[in-house]
PDB file of C-alpha atoms in Angstrom:
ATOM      1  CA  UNK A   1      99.119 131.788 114.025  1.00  0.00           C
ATOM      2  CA  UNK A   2     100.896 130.052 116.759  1.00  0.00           C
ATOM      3  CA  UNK A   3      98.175 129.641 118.932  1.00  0.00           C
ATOM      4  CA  UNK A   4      96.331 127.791 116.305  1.00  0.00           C
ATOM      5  CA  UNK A   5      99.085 125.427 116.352  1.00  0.00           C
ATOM      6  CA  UNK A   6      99.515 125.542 120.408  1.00  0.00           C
ATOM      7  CA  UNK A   7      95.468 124.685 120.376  1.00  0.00           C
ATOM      8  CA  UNK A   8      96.048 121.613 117.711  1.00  0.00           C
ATOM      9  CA  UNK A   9      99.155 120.020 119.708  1.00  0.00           C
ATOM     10  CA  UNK A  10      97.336 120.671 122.917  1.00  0.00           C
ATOM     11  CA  UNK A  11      94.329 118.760 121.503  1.00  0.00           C
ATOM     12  CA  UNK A  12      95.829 115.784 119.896  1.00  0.00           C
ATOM     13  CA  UNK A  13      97.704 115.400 123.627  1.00  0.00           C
ATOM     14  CA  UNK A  14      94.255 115.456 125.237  1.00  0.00           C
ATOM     15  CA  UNK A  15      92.740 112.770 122.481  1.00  0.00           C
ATOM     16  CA  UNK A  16      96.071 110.997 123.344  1.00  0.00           C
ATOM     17  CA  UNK A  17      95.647 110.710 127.115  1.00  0.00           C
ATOM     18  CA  UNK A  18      91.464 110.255 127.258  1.00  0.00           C
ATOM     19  CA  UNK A  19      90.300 108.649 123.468  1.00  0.00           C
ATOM     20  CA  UNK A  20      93.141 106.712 121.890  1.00  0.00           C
ATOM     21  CA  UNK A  21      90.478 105.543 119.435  1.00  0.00           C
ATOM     22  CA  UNK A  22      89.273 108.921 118.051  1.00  0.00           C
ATOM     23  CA  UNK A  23      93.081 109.833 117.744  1.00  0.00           C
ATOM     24  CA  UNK A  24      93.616 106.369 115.727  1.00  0.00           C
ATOM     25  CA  UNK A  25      91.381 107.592 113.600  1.00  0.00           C
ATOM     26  CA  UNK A  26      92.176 110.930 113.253  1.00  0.00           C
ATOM     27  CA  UNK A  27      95.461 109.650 112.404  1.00  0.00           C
ATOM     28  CA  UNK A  28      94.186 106.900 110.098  1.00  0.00           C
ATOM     29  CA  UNK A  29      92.042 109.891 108.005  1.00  0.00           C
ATOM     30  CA  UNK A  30      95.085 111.822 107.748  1.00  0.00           C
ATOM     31  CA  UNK A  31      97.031 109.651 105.774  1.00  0.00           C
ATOM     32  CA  UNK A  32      93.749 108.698 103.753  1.00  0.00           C
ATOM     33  CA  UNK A  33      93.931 112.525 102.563  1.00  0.00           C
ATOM     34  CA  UNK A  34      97.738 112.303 102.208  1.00  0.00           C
ATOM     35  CA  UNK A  35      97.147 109.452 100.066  1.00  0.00           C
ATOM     36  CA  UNK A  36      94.353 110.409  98.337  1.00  0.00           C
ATOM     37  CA  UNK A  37      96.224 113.755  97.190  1.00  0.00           C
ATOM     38  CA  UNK A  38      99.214 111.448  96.257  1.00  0.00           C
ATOM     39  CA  UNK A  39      97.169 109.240  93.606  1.00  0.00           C
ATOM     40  CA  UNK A  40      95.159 112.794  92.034  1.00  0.00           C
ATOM     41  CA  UNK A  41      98.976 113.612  91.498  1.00  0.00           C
ATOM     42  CA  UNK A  42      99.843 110.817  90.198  1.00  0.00           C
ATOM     43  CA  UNK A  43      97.219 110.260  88.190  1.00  0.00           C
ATOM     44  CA  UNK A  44      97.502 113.894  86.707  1.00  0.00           C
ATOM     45  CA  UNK A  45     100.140 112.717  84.461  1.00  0.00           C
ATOM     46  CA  UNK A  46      99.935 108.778  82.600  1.00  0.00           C
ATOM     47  CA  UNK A  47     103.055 109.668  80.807  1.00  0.00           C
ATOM     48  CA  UNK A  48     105.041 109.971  84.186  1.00  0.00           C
ATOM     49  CA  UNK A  49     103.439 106.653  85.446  1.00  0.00           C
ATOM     50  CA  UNK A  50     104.685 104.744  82.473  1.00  0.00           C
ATOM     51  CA  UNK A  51     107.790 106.186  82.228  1.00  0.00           C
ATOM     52  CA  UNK A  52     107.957 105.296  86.075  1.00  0.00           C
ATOM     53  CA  UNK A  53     107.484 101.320  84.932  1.00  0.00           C
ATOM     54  CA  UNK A  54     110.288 102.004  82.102  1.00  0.00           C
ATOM     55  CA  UNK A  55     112.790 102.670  84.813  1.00  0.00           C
ATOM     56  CA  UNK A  56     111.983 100.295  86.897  1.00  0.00           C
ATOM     57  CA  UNK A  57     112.146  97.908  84.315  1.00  0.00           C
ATOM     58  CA  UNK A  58     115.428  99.344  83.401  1.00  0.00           C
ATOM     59  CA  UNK A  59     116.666  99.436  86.769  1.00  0.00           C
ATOM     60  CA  UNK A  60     115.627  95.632  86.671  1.00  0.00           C
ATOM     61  CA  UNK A  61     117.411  94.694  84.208  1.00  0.00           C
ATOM     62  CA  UNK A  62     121.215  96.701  85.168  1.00  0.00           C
ATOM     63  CA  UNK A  63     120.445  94.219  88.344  1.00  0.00           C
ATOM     64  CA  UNK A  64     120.406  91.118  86.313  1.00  0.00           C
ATOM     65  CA  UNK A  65     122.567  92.123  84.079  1.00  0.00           C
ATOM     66  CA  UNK A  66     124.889  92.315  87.031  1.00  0.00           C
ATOM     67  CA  UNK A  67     124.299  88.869  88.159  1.00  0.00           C
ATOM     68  CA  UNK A  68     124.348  87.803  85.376  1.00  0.00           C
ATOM     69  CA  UNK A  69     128.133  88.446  84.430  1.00  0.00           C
ATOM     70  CA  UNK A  70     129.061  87.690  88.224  1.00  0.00           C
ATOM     71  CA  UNK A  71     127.034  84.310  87.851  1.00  0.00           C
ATOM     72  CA  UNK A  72     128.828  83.419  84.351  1.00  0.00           C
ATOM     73  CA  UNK A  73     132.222  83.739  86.104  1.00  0.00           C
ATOM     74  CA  UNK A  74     131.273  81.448  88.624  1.00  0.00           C
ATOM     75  CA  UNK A  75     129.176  78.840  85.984  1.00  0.00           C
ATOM     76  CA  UNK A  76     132.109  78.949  83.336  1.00  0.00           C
ATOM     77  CA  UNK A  77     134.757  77.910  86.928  1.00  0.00           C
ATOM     78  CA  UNK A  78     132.753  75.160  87.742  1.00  0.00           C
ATOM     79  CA  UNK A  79     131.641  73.369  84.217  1.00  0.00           C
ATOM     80  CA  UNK A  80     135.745  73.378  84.129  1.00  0.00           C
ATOM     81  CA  UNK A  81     135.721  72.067  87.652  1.00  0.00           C
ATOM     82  CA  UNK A  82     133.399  69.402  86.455  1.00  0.00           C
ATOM     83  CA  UNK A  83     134.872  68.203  83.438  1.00  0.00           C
ATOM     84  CA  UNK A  84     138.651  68.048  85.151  1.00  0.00           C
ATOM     85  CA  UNK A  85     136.485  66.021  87.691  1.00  0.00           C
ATOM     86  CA  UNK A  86     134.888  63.900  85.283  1.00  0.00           C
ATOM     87  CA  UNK A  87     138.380  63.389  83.526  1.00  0.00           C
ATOM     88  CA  UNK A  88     140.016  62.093  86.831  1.00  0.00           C
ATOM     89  CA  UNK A  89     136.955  59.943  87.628  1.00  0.00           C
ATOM     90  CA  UNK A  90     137.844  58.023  84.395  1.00  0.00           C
ATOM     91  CA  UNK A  91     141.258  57.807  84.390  1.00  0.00           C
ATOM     92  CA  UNK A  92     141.386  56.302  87.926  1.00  0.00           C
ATOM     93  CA  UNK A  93     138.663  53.732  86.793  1.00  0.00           C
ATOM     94  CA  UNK A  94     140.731  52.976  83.950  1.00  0.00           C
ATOM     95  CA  UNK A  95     143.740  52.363  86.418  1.00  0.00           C
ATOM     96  CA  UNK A  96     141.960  50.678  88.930  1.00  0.00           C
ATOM     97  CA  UNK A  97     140.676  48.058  86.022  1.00  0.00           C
ATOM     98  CA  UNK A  98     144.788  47.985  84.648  1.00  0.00           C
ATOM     99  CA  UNK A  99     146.272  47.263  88.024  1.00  0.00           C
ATOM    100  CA  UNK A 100     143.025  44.496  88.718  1.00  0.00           C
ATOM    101  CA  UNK A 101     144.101  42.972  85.155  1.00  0.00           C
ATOM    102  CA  UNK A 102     147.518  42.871  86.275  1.00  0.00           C
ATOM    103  CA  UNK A 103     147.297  41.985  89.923  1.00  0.00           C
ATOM    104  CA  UNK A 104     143.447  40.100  90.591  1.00  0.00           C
ATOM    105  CA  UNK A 105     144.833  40.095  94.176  1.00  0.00           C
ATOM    106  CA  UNK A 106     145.926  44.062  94.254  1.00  0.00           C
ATOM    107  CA  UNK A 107     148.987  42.122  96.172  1.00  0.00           C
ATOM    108  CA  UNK A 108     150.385  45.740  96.735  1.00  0.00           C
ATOM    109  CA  UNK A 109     147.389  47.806  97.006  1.00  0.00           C
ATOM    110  CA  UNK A 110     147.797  50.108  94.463  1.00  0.00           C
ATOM    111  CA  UNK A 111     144.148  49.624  93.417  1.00  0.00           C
ATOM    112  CA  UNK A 112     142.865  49.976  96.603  1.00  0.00           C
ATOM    113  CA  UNK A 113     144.890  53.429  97.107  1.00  0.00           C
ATOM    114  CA  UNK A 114     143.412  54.507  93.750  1.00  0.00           C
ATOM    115  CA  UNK A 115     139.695  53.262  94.556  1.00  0.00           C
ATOM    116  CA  UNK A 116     140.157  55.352  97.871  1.00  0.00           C
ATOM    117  CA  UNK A 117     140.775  58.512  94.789  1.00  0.00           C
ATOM    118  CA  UNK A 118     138.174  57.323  93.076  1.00  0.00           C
ATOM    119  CA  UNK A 119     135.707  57.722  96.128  1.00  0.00           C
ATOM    120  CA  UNK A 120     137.121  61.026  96.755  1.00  0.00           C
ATOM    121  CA  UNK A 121     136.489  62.191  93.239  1.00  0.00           C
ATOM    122  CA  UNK A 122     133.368  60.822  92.913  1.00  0.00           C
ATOM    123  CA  UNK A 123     132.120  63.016  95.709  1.00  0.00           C
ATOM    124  CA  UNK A 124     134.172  66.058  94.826  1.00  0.00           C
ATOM    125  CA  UNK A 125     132.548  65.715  91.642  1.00  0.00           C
ATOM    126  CA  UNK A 126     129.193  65.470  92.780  1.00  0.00           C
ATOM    127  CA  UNK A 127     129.608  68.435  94.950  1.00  0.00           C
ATOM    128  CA  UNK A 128     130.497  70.521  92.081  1.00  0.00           C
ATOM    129  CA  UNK A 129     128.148  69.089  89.614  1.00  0.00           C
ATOM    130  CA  UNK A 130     125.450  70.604  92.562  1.00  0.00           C
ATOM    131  CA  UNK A 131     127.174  73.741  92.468  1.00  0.00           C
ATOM    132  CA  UNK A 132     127.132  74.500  89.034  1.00  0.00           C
ATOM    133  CA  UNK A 133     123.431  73.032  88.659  1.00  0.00           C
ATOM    134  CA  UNK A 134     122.928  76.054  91.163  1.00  0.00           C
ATOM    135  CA  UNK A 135     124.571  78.338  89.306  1.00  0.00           C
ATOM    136  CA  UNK A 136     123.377  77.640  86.200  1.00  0.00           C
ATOM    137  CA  UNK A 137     119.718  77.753  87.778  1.00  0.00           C
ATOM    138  CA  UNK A 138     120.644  81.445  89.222  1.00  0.00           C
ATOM    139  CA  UNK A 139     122.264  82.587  85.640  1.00  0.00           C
ATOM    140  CA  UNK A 140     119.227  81.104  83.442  1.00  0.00           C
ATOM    141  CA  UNK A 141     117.149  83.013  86.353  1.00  0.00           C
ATOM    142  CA  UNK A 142     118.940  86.412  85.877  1.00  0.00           C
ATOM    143  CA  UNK A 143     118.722  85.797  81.626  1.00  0.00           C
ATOM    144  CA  UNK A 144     114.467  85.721  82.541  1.00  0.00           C
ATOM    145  CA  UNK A 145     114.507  88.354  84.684  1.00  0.00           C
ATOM    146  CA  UNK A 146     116.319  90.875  81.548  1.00  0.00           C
ATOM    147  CA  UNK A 147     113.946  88.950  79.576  1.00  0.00           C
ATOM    148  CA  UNK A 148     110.717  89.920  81.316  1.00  0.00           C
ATOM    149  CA  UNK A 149     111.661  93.276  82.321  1.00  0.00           C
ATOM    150  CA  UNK A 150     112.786  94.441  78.611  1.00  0.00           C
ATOM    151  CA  UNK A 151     109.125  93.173  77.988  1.00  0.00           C
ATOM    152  CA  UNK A 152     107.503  95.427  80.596  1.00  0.00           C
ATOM    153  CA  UNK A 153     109.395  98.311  78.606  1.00  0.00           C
ATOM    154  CA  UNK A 154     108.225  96.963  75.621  1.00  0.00           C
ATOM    155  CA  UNK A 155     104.445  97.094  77.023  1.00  0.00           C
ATOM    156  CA  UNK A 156     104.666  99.983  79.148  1.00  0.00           C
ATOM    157  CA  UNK A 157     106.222 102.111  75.575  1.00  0.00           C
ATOM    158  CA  UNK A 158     103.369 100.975  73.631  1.00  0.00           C
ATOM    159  CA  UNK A 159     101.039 101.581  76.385  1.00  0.00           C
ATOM    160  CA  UNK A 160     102.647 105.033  76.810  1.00  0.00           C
ATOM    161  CA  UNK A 161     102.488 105.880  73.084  1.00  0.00           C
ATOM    162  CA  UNK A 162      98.681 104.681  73.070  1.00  0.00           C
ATOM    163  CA  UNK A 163      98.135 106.858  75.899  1.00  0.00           C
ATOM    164  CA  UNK A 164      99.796 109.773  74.618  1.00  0.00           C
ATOM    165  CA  UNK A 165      97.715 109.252  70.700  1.00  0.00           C
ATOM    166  CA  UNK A 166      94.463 109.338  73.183  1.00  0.00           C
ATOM    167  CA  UNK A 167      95.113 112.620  74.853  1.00  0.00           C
ATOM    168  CA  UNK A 168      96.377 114.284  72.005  1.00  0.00           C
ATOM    169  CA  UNK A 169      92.974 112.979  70.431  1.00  0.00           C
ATOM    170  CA  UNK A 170      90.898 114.193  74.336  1.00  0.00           C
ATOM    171  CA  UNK A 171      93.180 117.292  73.790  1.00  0.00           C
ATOM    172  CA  UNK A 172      91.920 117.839  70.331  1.00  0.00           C
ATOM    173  CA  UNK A 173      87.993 116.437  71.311  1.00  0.00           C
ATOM    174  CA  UNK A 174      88.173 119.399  73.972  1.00  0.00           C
ATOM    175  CA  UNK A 175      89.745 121.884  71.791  1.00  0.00           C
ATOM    176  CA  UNK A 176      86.707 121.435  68.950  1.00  0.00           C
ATOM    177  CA  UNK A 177      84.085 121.446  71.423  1.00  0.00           C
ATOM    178  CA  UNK A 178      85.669 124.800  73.402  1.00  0.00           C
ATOM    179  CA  UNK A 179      85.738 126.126  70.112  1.00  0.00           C
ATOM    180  CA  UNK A 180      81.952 125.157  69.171  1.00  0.00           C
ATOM    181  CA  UNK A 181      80.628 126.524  72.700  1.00  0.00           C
ATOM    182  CA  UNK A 182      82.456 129.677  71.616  1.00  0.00           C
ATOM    183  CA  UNK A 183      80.662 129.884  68.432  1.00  0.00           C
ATOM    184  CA  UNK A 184      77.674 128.281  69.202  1.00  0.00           C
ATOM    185  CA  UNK A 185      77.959 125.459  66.861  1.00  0.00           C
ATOM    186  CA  UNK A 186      76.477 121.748  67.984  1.00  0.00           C
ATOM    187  CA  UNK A 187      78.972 119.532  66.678  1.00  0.00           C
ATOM    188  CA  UNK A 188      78.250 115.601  66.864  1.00  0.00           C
ATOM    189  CA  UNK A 189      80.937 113.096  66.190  1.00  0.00           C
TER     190      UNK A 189
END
């Protein structure tokens, strides 16, 4: 038994060292047959390859669901961050246009000082309106994703209990006509 394996080492070293090519394709045929005998497994059982898409689909959605409660943290922070900023923005307008009522000249600058906050949280604002348009693009994202993958359950199930109704019914088919051979009876449905 040994030498049999000594004589197939000894020749895939030889292909190796004189005909690369035929060894490509020696190895290339070998994994056709692997694969081939992968898919006849498969294939040997529907129910398993549905059932395969359910927990995928399942696996699918624990991910989003996932994302989706660290992405509503993080959406529910910022529309806070952006209404405080929004807040701010108009009460420093409003004081900028009391102190220019009051002082047309801002003769002591306190309008300018508060225009200077008023730039800063104009930007700060923007920068966290961006964020939590992000955020809110990633968490409506993650809601599709549950979405879609609770309707590949949905079709692989039915798919799955059509399957299973037809080969109880090929089950059956082959039962009556193993029975009829048996008795010699020509049955035609």
């Amino acid at each position: 038994m040994w030498w049999v394996v000594g004589a197939i080492v000894a020749l895939i070293v030889l292909l190796a060292i004189f005909n690369r090519r035929t060894l490509f394709k020696f190895g290339e045929s070998a994994n056709a047959q692997v694969s081939a005998a992968g898919r006849w497994a498969w294939n040997k059982d529907p129910n398993a390859i549905y059932q395969h898409r359910i927990d995928e689909a399942a696996d699918e959605i624990n991910e989003a669901t996932r994302s989706v409660e660290e992405h509503r943290g993080l959406v529910n922070s910022l529309s806070r961050q952006v209404e405080d900023g929004k807040r701010e923005v108009a009460v420093l307008e409003s004081r900028i246009k009391a102190l220019l009522k009051d002082d047309p000249e801002d003769k002591s600058g306190k309008a300018a000082e508060y225009a200077q906050k008023h730039v800063n949280a104009k930007n700060n604002l923007a920068k966290n309106q961006a964020q939590y348009d992000k955020a809110l693009t990633l968490y409506n994202n993650n809601i599709k994703k549950i979405s879609l993958a609770r309707q590949k359950i949905s079709d692989a199930e039915a798919r799955g209990k059509q399957l299973g109704v037809e080969l109880k019914m090929a089950k059956t088919d082959a039962a009556i006509s193993e029975l009829a051979q048996k008795t010699n009876i020509n049955i035609k449905s």
